[in-house]
Coordinates of C-alpha atoms in Angstrom, one line a residue:
M1 CA -22.8 -82.0 -23.1
V2 CA -21.8 -78.7 -22.4
D3 CA -18.0 -78.3 -22.0
T4 CA -16.6 -75.3 -20.0
G5 CA -13.2 -76.5 -19.2
N6 CA -13.4 -76.8 -15.5
R7 CA -17.2 -77.1 -15.4
S8 CA -19.1 -79.5 -17.2
M9 CA -23.0 -80.2 -17.1
D10 CA -25.2 -82.6 -18.8
V11 CA -28.0 -80.9 -20.2
E12 CA -30.0 -84.2 -20.9
T13 CA -29.8 -87.1 -18.3
E14 CA -31.8 -90.6 -18.2
D15 CA -32.2 -90.1 -14.5
N16 CA -34.0 -86.6 -15.0
S17 CA -35.9 -87.6 -18.0
I18 CA -40.0 -88.3 -17.2
D19 CA -42.1 -90.4 -19.8
V20 CA -45.5 -88.8 -19.9
D21 CA -46.9 -90.9 -22.8
N22 CA -46.5 -94.1 -21.2
E23 CA -50.3 -95.6 -21.0
D24 CA -48.9 -98.2 -18.6
S25 CA -47.8 -95.7 -16.1
V26 CA -50.4 -94.8 -13.4
M27 CA -49.2 -91.8 -11.2
D28 CA -51.1 -90.1 -8.2
P29 CA -52.0 -86.7 -9.2
L30 CA -50.0 -85.4 -5.9
D31 CA -47.0 -87.6 -6.9
L32 CA -47.4 -86.0 -10.6
L33 CA -47.3 -82.8 -9.4
L34 CA -44.3 -83.0 -7.1
S35 CA -42.8 -84.8 -9.9
L36 CA -43.4 -81.8 -12.3
L37 CA -42.1 -79.6 -9.7
S38 CA -39.1 -81.6 -9.5
Q39 CA -38.5 -81.2 -13.2
V40 CA -39.1 -77.3 -13.1
F41 CA -36.7 -77.0 -10.3
V42 CA -34.2 -78.8 -12.2
L43 CA -34.8 -76.7 -15.3
V44 CA -34.3 -73.3 -13.2
V45 CA -31.1 -74.7 -11.7
M46 CA -29.9 -75.6 -15.2
I47 CA -30.7 -72.2 -16.7
G48 CA -29.1 -70.7 -14.1
N49 CA -26.2 -72.6 -14.5
L50 CA -26.0 -72.0 -18.3
R51 CA -26.7 -68.3 -17.6
A52 CA -23.3 -68.5 -15.7
I53 CA -21.7 -70.6 -18.3
Y54 CA -22.5 -68.1 -21.1
R55 CA -21.9 -64.8 -19.0
E56 CA -19.3 -62.2 -20.1
R57 CA -16.0 -64.1 -19.5
Y58 CA -14.3 -60.8 -18.1
C59 CA -15.5 -58.2 -16.0
L60 CA -15.9 -55.2 -17.9
P61 CA -15.9 -51.6 -17.2
G62 CA -19.3 -50.0 -16.0
S63 CA -20.2 -53.7 -14.7
S64 CA -20.8 -53.8 -10.6
C65 CA -18.0 -56.4 -10.6
W66 CA -15.6 -53.7 -11.9
P67 CA -13.3 -52.6 -8.9
S68 CA -14.0 -49.7 -7.0
V69 CA -12.2 -46.4 -7.3
Q70 CA -10.9 -46.9 -4.0
D71 CA -10.1 -50.5 -4.8
V72 CA -8.0 -49.4 -7.6
A73 CA -6.2 -46.7 -5.9
R74 CA -5.0 -49.0 -3.3
F75 CA -3.9 -51.2 -5.9
G76 CA -2.0 -48.5 -7.5
H77 CA -0.5 -47.3 -4.0
T78 CA 1.6 -51.0 -4.0
L79 CA 3.2 -50.6 -7.3
S80 CA 6.7 -49.5 -7.7
G81 CA 5.6 -48.2 -11.3
S82 CA 2.1 -46.2 -11.9
L83 CA -1.3 -46.7 -12.7
V84 CA -2.7 -44.4 -15.7
H85 CA -6.2 -43.7 -16.4
P86 CA -7.7 -42.7 -19.6
S87 CA -8.0 -39.2 -18.2
S88 CA -4.2 -39.1 -17.7
V89 CA -2.2 -36.8 -20.3
Q90 CA -0.1 -39.6 -21.1
Y91 CA -2.7 -41.9 -22.0
E92 CA -3.2 -41.5 -25.7
T93 CA 0.5 -42.1 -26.2
L94 CA 0.9 -45.2 -24.2
V95 CA -2.1 -46.9 -26.0
T96 CA -1.5 -45.8 -29.5
M97 CA 0.0 -48.9 -31.7
Q98 CA 2.4 -48.8 -34.1
N99 CA -0.3 -49.8 -36.5
L100 CA -2.8 -47.2 -35.8
R101 CA -5.8 -49.1 -37.3
T102 CA -5.1 -51.8 -34.0
T103 CA -5.3 -49.3 -31.4
K104 CA -7.9 -49.7 -28.6
Y105 CA -8.4 -48.4 -25.4
P106 CA -7.6 -50.4 -22.1
Q107 CA -9.7 -49.0 -19.1
L108 CA -6.2 -49.1 -16.9
V109 CA -2.8 -49.3 -18.1
I110 CA 0.0 -50.6 -15.3
L111 CA 3.2 -48.9 -16.1
A112 CA 5.4 -51.9 -14.4
Q113 CA 8.6 -51.2 -13.2
N114 CA 9.6 -54.7 -12.4
T115 CA 8.4 -58.2 -11.9
G116 CA 7.0 -57.6 -9.0
D117 CA 4.6 -55.0 -10.5
V118 CA 3.4 -57.5 -13.0
Q119 CA 3.0 -60.2 -10.5
K120 CA 0.7 -58.0 -8.6
S121 CA -1.1 -56.7 -11.7
I122 CA -2.1 -60.3 -12.4
L123 CA -3.2 -61.0 -9.2
F124 CA -5.6 -58.0 -9.1
A125 CA -6.9 -59.2 -12.5
R126 CA -7.7 -62.3 -11.3
Q127 CA -9.4 -61.2 -8.2
Y128 CA -11.9 -59.0 -10.2
E129 CA -11.9 -61.2 -13.4
L130 CA -10.3 -58.4 -15.4
K131 CA -9.3 -59.2 -19.0
V132 CA -5.5 -58.4 -19.0
T133 CA -3.4 -57.6 -22.4
V134 CA 0.5 -57.2 -22.7
L135 CA 2.1 -54.6 -24.3
S136 CA 5.8 -53.5 -24.5
S137 CA 6.5 -51.5 -27.6
G138 CA 3.1 -51.7 -29.6
H139 CA 4.6 -53.3 -33.1
D140 CA 2.1 -56.3 -33.1
Y141 CA 0.3 -55.9 -36.5
I142 CA -2.9 -57.2 -35.6
G143 CA -3.5 -55.9 -32.2
R144 CA -2.8 -58.9 -30.1
S145 CA -1.2 -56.8 -27.4
T146 CA -4.3 -54.3 -26.7
G147 CA -8.1 -54.3 -26.1
T148 CA -10.7 -51.9 -25.1
G149 CA -11.9 -52.3 -21.6
T150 CA -8.9 -54.4 -20.5
M151 CA -6.3 -53.9 -17.7
Q152 CA -3.2 -53.5 -19.8
I153 CA 0.5 -54.3 -18.3
N154 CA 2.8 -52.0 -20.0
L155 CA 6.2 -53.2 -19.8
S156 CA 8.2 -50.2 -21.6
R157 CA 9.5 -49.1 -18.3
M158 CA 11.4 -52.4 -17.8
T159 CA 14.7 -51.6 -19.4
N160 CA 17.2 -52.9 -17.1
T161 CA 20.1 -55.0 -18.4
S162 CA 23.0 -56.9 -17.0
V163 CA 26.0 -58.7 -18.8
N164 CA 28.0 -61.8 -17.8
L165 CA 31.4 -61.8 -20.3
V166 CA 32.3 -65.1 -18.4
S167 CA 29.3 -67.2 -18.9
S168 CA 29.7 -70.9 -18.7
R169 CA 26.9 -71.3 -21.2
N170 CA 28.2 -69.5 -24.1
A171 CA 31.9 -68.4 -24.9
A172 CA 30.8 -64.8 -26.0
G173 CA 29.0 -63.9 -22.7
E174 CA 25.4 -63.6 -22.3
I175 CA 23.0 -60.6 -21.5
T176 CA 20.0 -60.4 -19.4
L177 CA 17.3 -58.1 -20.6
E178 CA 14.1 -57.1 -19.3
S179 CA 11.2 -56.9 -21.7
G180 CA 10.8 -53.3 -21.9
N181 CA 14.3 -53.1 -23.8
T182 CA 14.2 -51.8 -27.6
W183 CA 16.6 -53.1 -30.0
G184 CA 18.4 -49.6 -30.8
K185 CA 19.1 -49.4 -27.1
V186 CA 20.5 -53.1 -27.1
Y187 CA 22.6 -52.7 -30.2
R188 CA 24.5 -49.6 -28.7
E189 CA 25.1 -51.1 -25.4
V190 CA 26.7 -54.7 -26.9
D191 CA 28.4 -52.4 -29.5
G192 CA 30.2 -50.9 -26.5
L193 CA 31.1 -54.5 -25.3
N194 CA 32.7 -55.4 -28.8
R195 CA 29.7 -57.8 -29.4
V196 CA 26.7 -58.3 -31.4
I197 CA 23.3 -59.8 -30.8
V198 CA 20.6 -61.2 -32.7
G199 CA 17.9 -58.5 -32.8
G200 CA 15.3 -57.0 -35.3
A201 CA 15.5 -54.2 -37.5
A202 CA 13.5 -51.5 -36.2
A203 CA 15.1 -49.4 -33.4
T204 CA 11.9 -49.1 -31.5
V205 CA 10.8 -52.9 -31.6
G206 CA 11.0 -54.4 -28.0
M207 CA 12.2 -57.9 -26.7
G208 CA 9.0 -59.5 -25.8
G209 CA 6.7 -60.4 -28.9
Y210 CA 9.7 -60.2 -31.3
I211 CA 11.7 -63.1 -29.6
L212 CA 8.7 -65.2 -28.3
G213 CA 7.1 -65.1 -32.0
G214 CA 10.8 -66.5 -33.4
G215 CA 12.7 -63.2 -34.3
H216 CA 14.4 -63.1 -37.7
S217 CA 17.6 -60.7 -38.0
P218 CA 19.9 -59.4 -40.3
F219 CA 22.1 -61.7 -38.5
S220 CA 20.0 -64.9 -38.9
P221 CA 22.0 -66.9 -41.4
A222 CA 25.2 -66.6 -39.7
L223 CA 23.6 -66.7 -36.2
G224 CA 20.1 -68.2 -36.2
L225 CA 16.9 -66.9 -35.2
A226 CA 15.9 -65.0 -31.9
V227 CA 14.7 -68.0 -30.1
D228 CA 17.9 -70.0 -31.1
N229 CA 19.9 -67.4 -28.8
V230 CA 17.8 -67.6 -25.9
L231 CA 19.3 -69.1 -23.1
E232 CA 16.7 -68.5 -19.9
V233 CA 13.1 -66.8 -19.7
E234 CA 11.6 -65.2 -16.8
M235 CA 7.8 -64.9 -16.7
V236 CA 4.8 -64.7 -14.4
T237 CA 1.9 -67.2 -14.8
A238 CA -1.7 -66.6 -14.7
N239 CA -1.4 -67.5 -10.7
G240 CA 1.0 -65.3 -9.9
S241 CA 3.8 -67.7 -9.8
V242 CA 7.3 -66.3 -11.3
V243 CA 9.2 -69.1 -13.3
L244 CA 12.5 -69.2 -14.9
A245 CA 12.6 -71.6 -17.8
S246 CA 16.0 -72.9 -19.3
A247 CA 17.2 -75.9 -21.2
E248 CA 17.8 -77.5 -17.6
G249 CA 14.1 -77.1 -16.6
T250 CA 12.0 -74.8 -14.7
R251 CA 12.1 -73.1 -11.5
M252 CA 8.9 -71.7 -9.9
V253 CA 8.0 -69.4 -7.2
D254 CA 4.3 -69.3 -6.2
S255 CA 2.8 -65.9 -5.0
M256 CA 3.3 -67.3 -1.3
G257 CA 7.1 -67.6 -1.7
V258 CA 7.0 -71.3 -2.1
E259 CA 9.5 -73.0 -4.6
T260 CA 9.5 -75.7 -6.6
N261 CA 12.1 -77.1 -9.1
D262 CA 11.4 -79.5 -12.3
T263 CA 13.6 -80.8 -14.8
N264 CA 10.9 -80.6 -17.5
N265 CA 12.0 -78.1 -20.1
E266 CA 8.9 -78.0 -22.0
L267 CA 8.0 -74.6 -21.1
F268 CA 11.3 -73.3 -22.6
W269 CA 10.6 -74.9 -25.7
A270 CA 7.2 -73.2 -25.9
L271 CA 8.4 -69.7 -25.2
R272 CA 10.8 -70.0 -27.9
G273 CA 8.4 -69.4 -31.0
G274 CA 4.9 -70.1 -29.1
G275 CA 4.1 -66.6 -29.1
G276 CA 3.4 -64.1 -26.2
G277 CA 0.1 -63.2 -24.5
T278 CA -0.4 -66.9 -24.1
F279 CA 1.4 -68.7 -21.3
G280 CA 1.9 -65.9 -19.0
V281 CA 3.8 -62.3 -19.2
V282 CA 7.4 -62.5 -19.7
T283 CA 9.7 -60.2 -17.9
K284 CA 13.2 -61.1 -18.7
F285 CA 15.3 -63.0 -21.2
T286 CA 18.7 -64.1 -20.9
Y287 CA 20.4 -63.9 -24.4
K288 CA 23.9 -65.1 -26.1
L289 CA 26.2 -62.3 -27.2
H290 CA 28.4 -63.0 -30.3
Y291 CA 32.0 -61.8 -30.7
A292 CA 31.9 -58.7 -33.2
P293 CA 34.0 -58.7 -36.1
N294 CA 36.9 -56.1 -36.3
T295 CA 34.6 -54.2 -39.2
T296 CA 31.1 -54.7 -40.7
V297 CA 30.8 -55.0 -44.2
S298 CA 27.7 -53.8 -46.0
F299 CA 26.7 -54.0 -49.8
S300 CA 23.5 -51.8 -50.7
C301 CA 22.1 -51.9 -54.3
V302 CA 19.2 -50.4 -55.7
Y303 CA 17.2 -51.0 -58.9
P304 CA 14.2 -49.2 -60.5
I305 CA 11.0 -51.8 -61.1
E306 CA 9.0 -49.7 -62.7
Y307 CA 9.3 -45.9 -64.3
I308 CA 6.4 -43.6 -63.8
N309 CA 5.2 -44.0 -67.3
G310 CA 4.6 -47.8 -66.5
T311 CA 7.7 -49.1 -68.2
V312 CA 9.0 -52.3 -66.2
I313 CA 12.7 -53.1 -66.3
S314 CA 13.5 -56.6 -67.4
K315 CA 12.0 -59.1 -65.3
S316 CA 15.2 -61.0 -65.8
V317 CA 16.8 -58.4 -63.7
L318 CA 14.4 -59.3 -60.7
G319 CA 14.7 -63.0 -61.5
H320 CA 18.6 -62.6 -61.2
I321 CA 18.5 -60.7 -57.9
G322 CA 15.9 -63.5 -56.6
R323 CA 18.6 -66.5 -57.7
F324 CA 21.5 -64.2 -56.2
L325 CA 19.9 -64.2 -52.5
T326 CA 19.8 -67.9 -52.9
T327 CA 23.3 -68.3 -53.3
L328 CA 24.9 -65.8 -50.8
P329 CA 26.9 -67.7 -48.2
K330 CA 25.4 -67.7 -44.4
E331 CA 28.2 -65.0 -43.7
W332 CA 25.7 -62.7 -45.5
G333 CA 22.6 -61.6 -44.3
G334 CA 20.0 -58.7 -44.4
Y335 CA 17.0 -57.8 -46.5
A336 CA 15.9 -57.0 -50.3
M337 CA 13.1 -54.6 -50.4
F338 CA 10.7 -53.8 -52.9
T339 CA 8.5 -50.6 -52.5
R340 CA 6.0 -48.3 -54.2
R341 CA 5.2 -44.9 -53.2
G342 CA 2.1 -43.6 -53.7
Q343 CA 3.5 -40.1 -53.7
Q344 CA 5.9 -39.7 -56.4
D345 CA 8.6 -37.5 -56.0
S346 CA 11.1 -38.9 -58.8
S347 CA 10.9 -40.8 -62.2
F348 CA 10.5 -44.0 -60.6
R349 CA 7.5 -45.8 -59.3
S350 CA 9.0 -48.6 -57.5
V351 CA 12.4 -49.9 -56.9
V352 CA 14.1 -53.0 -55.1
S353 CA 16.7 -52.1 -52.6
L354 CA 19.3 -54.4 -51.0
Y355 CA 20.5 -53.9 -47.7
L356 CA 23.1 -56.7 -46.9
N357 CA 25.5 -57.3 -44.3
F358 CA 28.7 -59.3 -43.8
L359 CA 29.8 -60.7 -40.5
G360 CA 33.7 -60.8 -41.3
N361 CA 36.5 -58.5 -42.5
W362 CA 37.3 -56.9 -45.5
Q363 CA 40.0 -59.0 -46.4
N364 CA 37.6 -62.4 -46.0
D365 CA 37.1 -64.1 -49.3
L366 CA 33.3 -64.3 -48.8
R367 CA 33.3 -60.9 -48.7
S368 CA 33.1 -60.5 -52.6
A369 CA 29.8 -62.7 -53.0
P370 CA 27.8 -59.9 -54.0
D371 CA 30.0 -59.0 -57.2
A372 CA 27.6 -61.3 -59.0
L373 CA 25.2 -58.5 -58.6
M374 CA 27.4 -55.6 -58.6
H375 CA 28.4 -56.4 -62.1
F376 CA 25.1 -57.6 -63.4
H377 CA 23.5 -54.8 -65.7
P378 CA 25.0 -51.7 -64.1
E379 CA 23.7 -49.3 -66.5
L380 CA 20.3 -50.0 -64.5
Q381 CA 21.5 -49.4 -61.1
L382 CA 20.5 -46.5 -59.3
F383 CA 23.3 -47.2 -56.7
C384 CA 25.4 -50.2 -55.7
A385 CA 28.1 -50.0 -53.6
Y386 CA 30.1 -52.0 -50.6
A387 CA 30.9 -50.0 -47.6
N388 CA 33.3 -50.7 -44.4
H389 CA 32.0 -49.8 -41.0
S390 CA 33.4 -49.7 -37.8
S391 CA 30.7 -51.6 -36.1
F392 CA 27.6 -53.3 -37.0
W393 CA 25.8 -50.6 -35.0
D394 CA 27.4 -48.0 -37.2
Y395 CA 26.0 -49.6 -40.3
A396 CA 22.4 -50.3 -39.1
S397 CA 22.3 -47.0 -37.6
R398 CA 23.2 -45.0 -41.1
S399 CA 21.0 -47.5 -43.2
F400 CA 17.8 -49.7 -42.1
M401 CA 17.4 -49.0 -38.5
N402 CA 14.2 -47.0 -38.7
E403 CA 12.6 -45.5 -35.9
G404 CA 9.1 -47.2 -36.9
L405 CA 6.9 -44.7 -38.1
R406 CA 3.0 -45.2 -37.6
Y407 CA 0.9 -45.9 -40.0
R408 CA -2.4 -47.8 -40.8
A409 CA -1.4 -51.1 -42.2
F410 CA -2.4 -54.3 -43.6
V411 CA 0.5 -57.2 -43.6
A412 CA 0.9 -60.8 -45.1
S413 CA 3.9 -63.1 -45.0
T414 CA 5.4 -66.6 -45.7
L415 CA 8.4 -68.5 -45.5
L416 CA 10.4 -68.9 -48.6
Q417 CA 12.7 -71.7 -49.7
N418 CA 15.1 -71.7 -52.9
S419 CA 12.5 -72.9 -55.3
S420 CA 10.2 -70.0 -54.6
F421 CA 12.2 -67.3 -56.3
S422 CA 10.7 -68.5 -59.7
D423 CA 9.1 -66.3 -62.5
D424 CA 5.8 -66.6 -61.0
W425 CA 7.3 -64.8 -57.9
V426 CA 8.9 -62.2 -60.1
D427 CA 5.4 -61.6 -61.6
F428 CA 3.8 -61.1 -58.4
I429 CA 6.5 -58.7 -57.3
V430 CA 6.1 -56.5 -60.3
G431 CA 2.0 -56.9 -60.2
N432 CA 1.8 -56.1 -56.1
I433 CA 4.4 -53.4 -56.3
G434 CA 4.1 -51.9 -59.6
T435 CA 0.1 -51.6 -59.8
T436 CA -1.2 -51.8 -56.3
T437 CA -3.8 -48.8 -55.9
L438 CA -2.5 -46.5 -53.1
P439 CA -3.7 -43.3 -51.3
S440 CA -1.0 -40.0 -51.9
R441 CA 0.4 -40.5 -48.7
G442 CA 0.9 -44.4 -48.5
F443 CA 3.3 -47.0 -49.9
S444 CA 3.3 -50.8 -50.5
W445 CA 6.2 -53.0 -49.9
C446 CA 7.5 -56.4 -50.1
T447 CA 10.5 -57.4 -47.8
V448 CA 12.8 -60.8 -48.2
T449 CA 14.5 -61.0 -45.1
L450 CA 17.3 -63.7 -45.5
T451 CA 17.3 -66.9 -43.2
G452 CA 18.9 -70.2 -44.2
G453 CA 22.5 -70.9 -42.9
V454 CA 22.5 -71.8 -39.7
V455 CA 18.6 -71.5 -39.0
N456 CA 18.5 -74.5 -41.3
D457 CA 20.8 -76.4 -39.3
V458 CA 18.7 -76.3 -36.0
A459 CA 16.5 -79.2 -35.8
E460 CA 12.5 -78.7 -36.7
N461 CA 11.3 -79.5 -33.3
A462 CA 13.8 -77.9 -31.2
T463 CA 11.6 -74.7 -30.9
A464 CA 8.1 -74.0 -31.2
V465 CA 8.5 -71.9 -34.6
H466 CA 6.9 -73.5 -37.7
P467 CA 8.9 -76.0 -39.0
A468 CA 9.0 -74.6 -42.3
F469 CA 11.5 -71.8 -40.7
R470 CA 14.2 -74.7 -40.6
R471 CA 13.7 -75.3 -44.1
S472 CA 13.3 -71.7 -45.5
R473 CA 15.9 -69.3 -47.5
A474 CA 13.9 -66.1 -46.3
S475 CA 10.9 -64.8 -44.4
F476 CA 8.8 -63.0 -47.3
T477 CA 6.2 -59.9 -46.1
C478 CA 4.4 -57.7 -47.8
S479 CA 2.2 -54.7 -46.8
A480 CA 0.2 -51.9 -47.9
M481 CA 0.4 -48.7 -45.4
W482 CA -1.3 -45.5 -45.8
M483 CA -2.1 -42.5 -43.6
G484 CA -5.3 -41.1 -42.3
H485 CA -8.0 -41.3 -39.6
G486 CA -9.5 -44.6 -40.7
S487 CA -12.3 -43.6 -43.1
D488 CA -10.5 -45.2 -46.2
D489 CA -9.4 -48.2 -44.3
D490 CA -12.3 -50.9 -45.9
R491 CA -11.2 -49.6 -49.3
H492 CA -7.4 -49.6 -48.9
E493 CA -7.7 -53.2 -46.7
K494 CA -9.6 -54.7 -49.6
A495 CA -7.0 -53.7 -51.9
A496 CA -4.4 -54.9 -50.0
V497 CA -6.1 -58.2 -49.4
L498 CA -6.5 -58.8 -53.4
A499 CA -2.9 -57.8 -53.8
S500 CA -1.4 -60.4 -51.0
E501 CA -4.1 -63.4 -52.0
G502 CA -1.7 -65.4 -53.8
L503 CA 1.2 -64.6 -51.6
S504 CA 1.0 -68.2 -49.7
R505 CA 1.7 -70.2 -52.9
F506 CA 5.5 -69.2 -52.9
G507 CA 6.1 -70.5 -49.7
E508 CA 5.0 -72.3 -46.5
G509 CA 3.4 -71.1 -43.1
V510 CA 3.5 -67.7 -41.8
Y511 CA 5.8 -65.5 -40.0
L512 CA 4.0 -65.3 -36.4
N513 CA 5.2 -61.5 -35.9
E514 CA 3.8 -60.3 -39.2
P515 CA 0.6 -62.2 -40.1
T516 CA -2.2 -61.1 -41.9
G517 CA -5.3 -60.4 -39.7
V518 CA -7.0 -62.7 -41.6
L519 CA -5.9 -66.5 -41.6
Q520 CA -8.5 -69.3 -42.0
N521 CA -6.3 -72.1 -40.8
W522 CA -4.2 -70.1 -38.3
K523 CA -3.2 -73.1 -36.3
I524 CA -1.5 -74.7 -39.0
D525 CA -0.3 -71.3 -40.9
L526 CA 1.5 -70.0 -37.6
W527 CA 3.0 -73.4 -36.3
G528 CA 2.6 -76.4 -38.3
G529 CA 2.5 -79.6 -36.8
H530 CA 3.9 -77.9 -33.2
Y531 CA 0.2 -76.5 -32.4
N532 CA -1.2 -79.4 -30.7
R533 CA 2.0 -79.7 -28.2
L534 CA 1.6 -76.0 -27.5
L535 CA -2.1 -76.5 -26.7
E536 CA -1.1 -79.3 -24.1
L537 CA 1.2 -76.7 -22.2
K538 CA -1.3 -74.2 -22.4
H539 CA -3.8 -76.6 -20.6
V540 CA -1.1 -77.0 -17.9
I541 CA 0.3 -73.8 -17.4
D542 CA -2.9 -71.8 -17.9
P543 CA -5.6 -74.4 -17.1
D544 CA -8.5 -71.4 -16.8
N545 CA -7.4 -69.7 -20.2
F546 CA -6.7 -66.5 -18.4
F547 CA -4.4 -65.2 -20.9
T548 CA -6.0 -64.9 -24.5
C549 CA -5.6 -62.7 -27.6
K550 CA -6.3 -63.0 -31.4
Y551 CA -4.5 -66.2 -33.0
C552 CA -2.7 -67.0 -29.9
V553 CA -2.8 -70.7 -28.6
G554 CA -5.8 -71.7 -27.1
S555 CA -7.5 -68.6 -28.2
D556 CA -10.6 -70.4 -29.6
E557 CA -11.4 -72.4 -26.5

């Protein structure tokens, strides 16, 4: 049986078989000829059907099925946004990915201005069987949001926001964000409302992929993952319907304007951790706000790991840092970053830097928790200090809120438990950060992003993220990054693969937003036991598997 989703065909059936070796069978020559012709006809039909089954799934540029220049122009005139061709001066800027290695070249780029533009784009793509990719900020490490020859729906112009501070669903209010917003912009907006919000660490990271993939944050121990803060999701499905999914159920308006309502909230479950590029194009998120403390306290501390001469500081210091991270109260969140630069401008080859933030006031007793590190081998510290900030944005914009410089990169991640911070883990840090061979214009890093706290208080099946998130103390990501034009990619990737080979032994699962491009068991690595449930919904919401991308639900079908 050849199974093609909605089509199936028996290649061999009893009814179409002929027995030419049965000596007891006597057939008139004319009947035999007619029978043989009948079999030939069956084979011709069968071959034609097989060709249809195994033809290219999508229409590609240059094929006769590709829409004409006139068809594309007419479609472009229906949009509130704009349509960008490869010949446009803005094309290269739009398609260049944050990880330069994953940059691909779509044939059409739709700069969508609103949900209606997204709906029209999907219907146009379905009409001509075009492959659709969806991009907001281009921060995806493995290139799931782009593809050569595709029609790319670019959401970066969809940046409207609306605030409701008297929400019945959340005491501190809620904010609705179009998917093109970036965290730097949103942080500034909510800071003016005396609120904080669970978001990413890079100012240029967008809403869509970050939230759909789970979304850890400097606030995660105190306020949860991004998916724990979502109240509603607006999405356009593969048939052009606009759906609004929430805990109360799903409201759908099809492309003809017919509305249906269902109390089933399975889609809302799936969109909180099931990943982007799979179920549809998410255009808006409604999100919890949280009251901001009067001040935000930060704690920063830097220790050297290895000197230029190869001397490694006491591994017991790194072990103490690991244990220190596991004992912080949930009001403390943030990052520990282990970094090595290829181009040296100091006497240190690699360092560990802590950027921690406290959701509370200076007078709070829990504020002094980092004292346990501050007074540990102060003679080895390059810097260690508290600071009091007028707001979280004041702290973040001065500290770790980088602008996401573009590099060529290879990334790997896993989710750590308290027991992961072992002597073996310290050896891994020293070996990979201290001795990884890098080009002169590059660096390697590992980041511990604290989770735990209220992240662990949420039931494992409450959202679609890997269940290991609910048992984790941190997300652990390592990467090699370098500059250049690609000529050294193979060499550096091989070195990075070797350096990250043992990463999984320290934790469980992989963070969906920071995966390696080589995952042998990606379904289990990214979703654990949630994958089959996600796949069942995929078959319902997108039965033709129209939306697909690397390591996305249903992509192997």
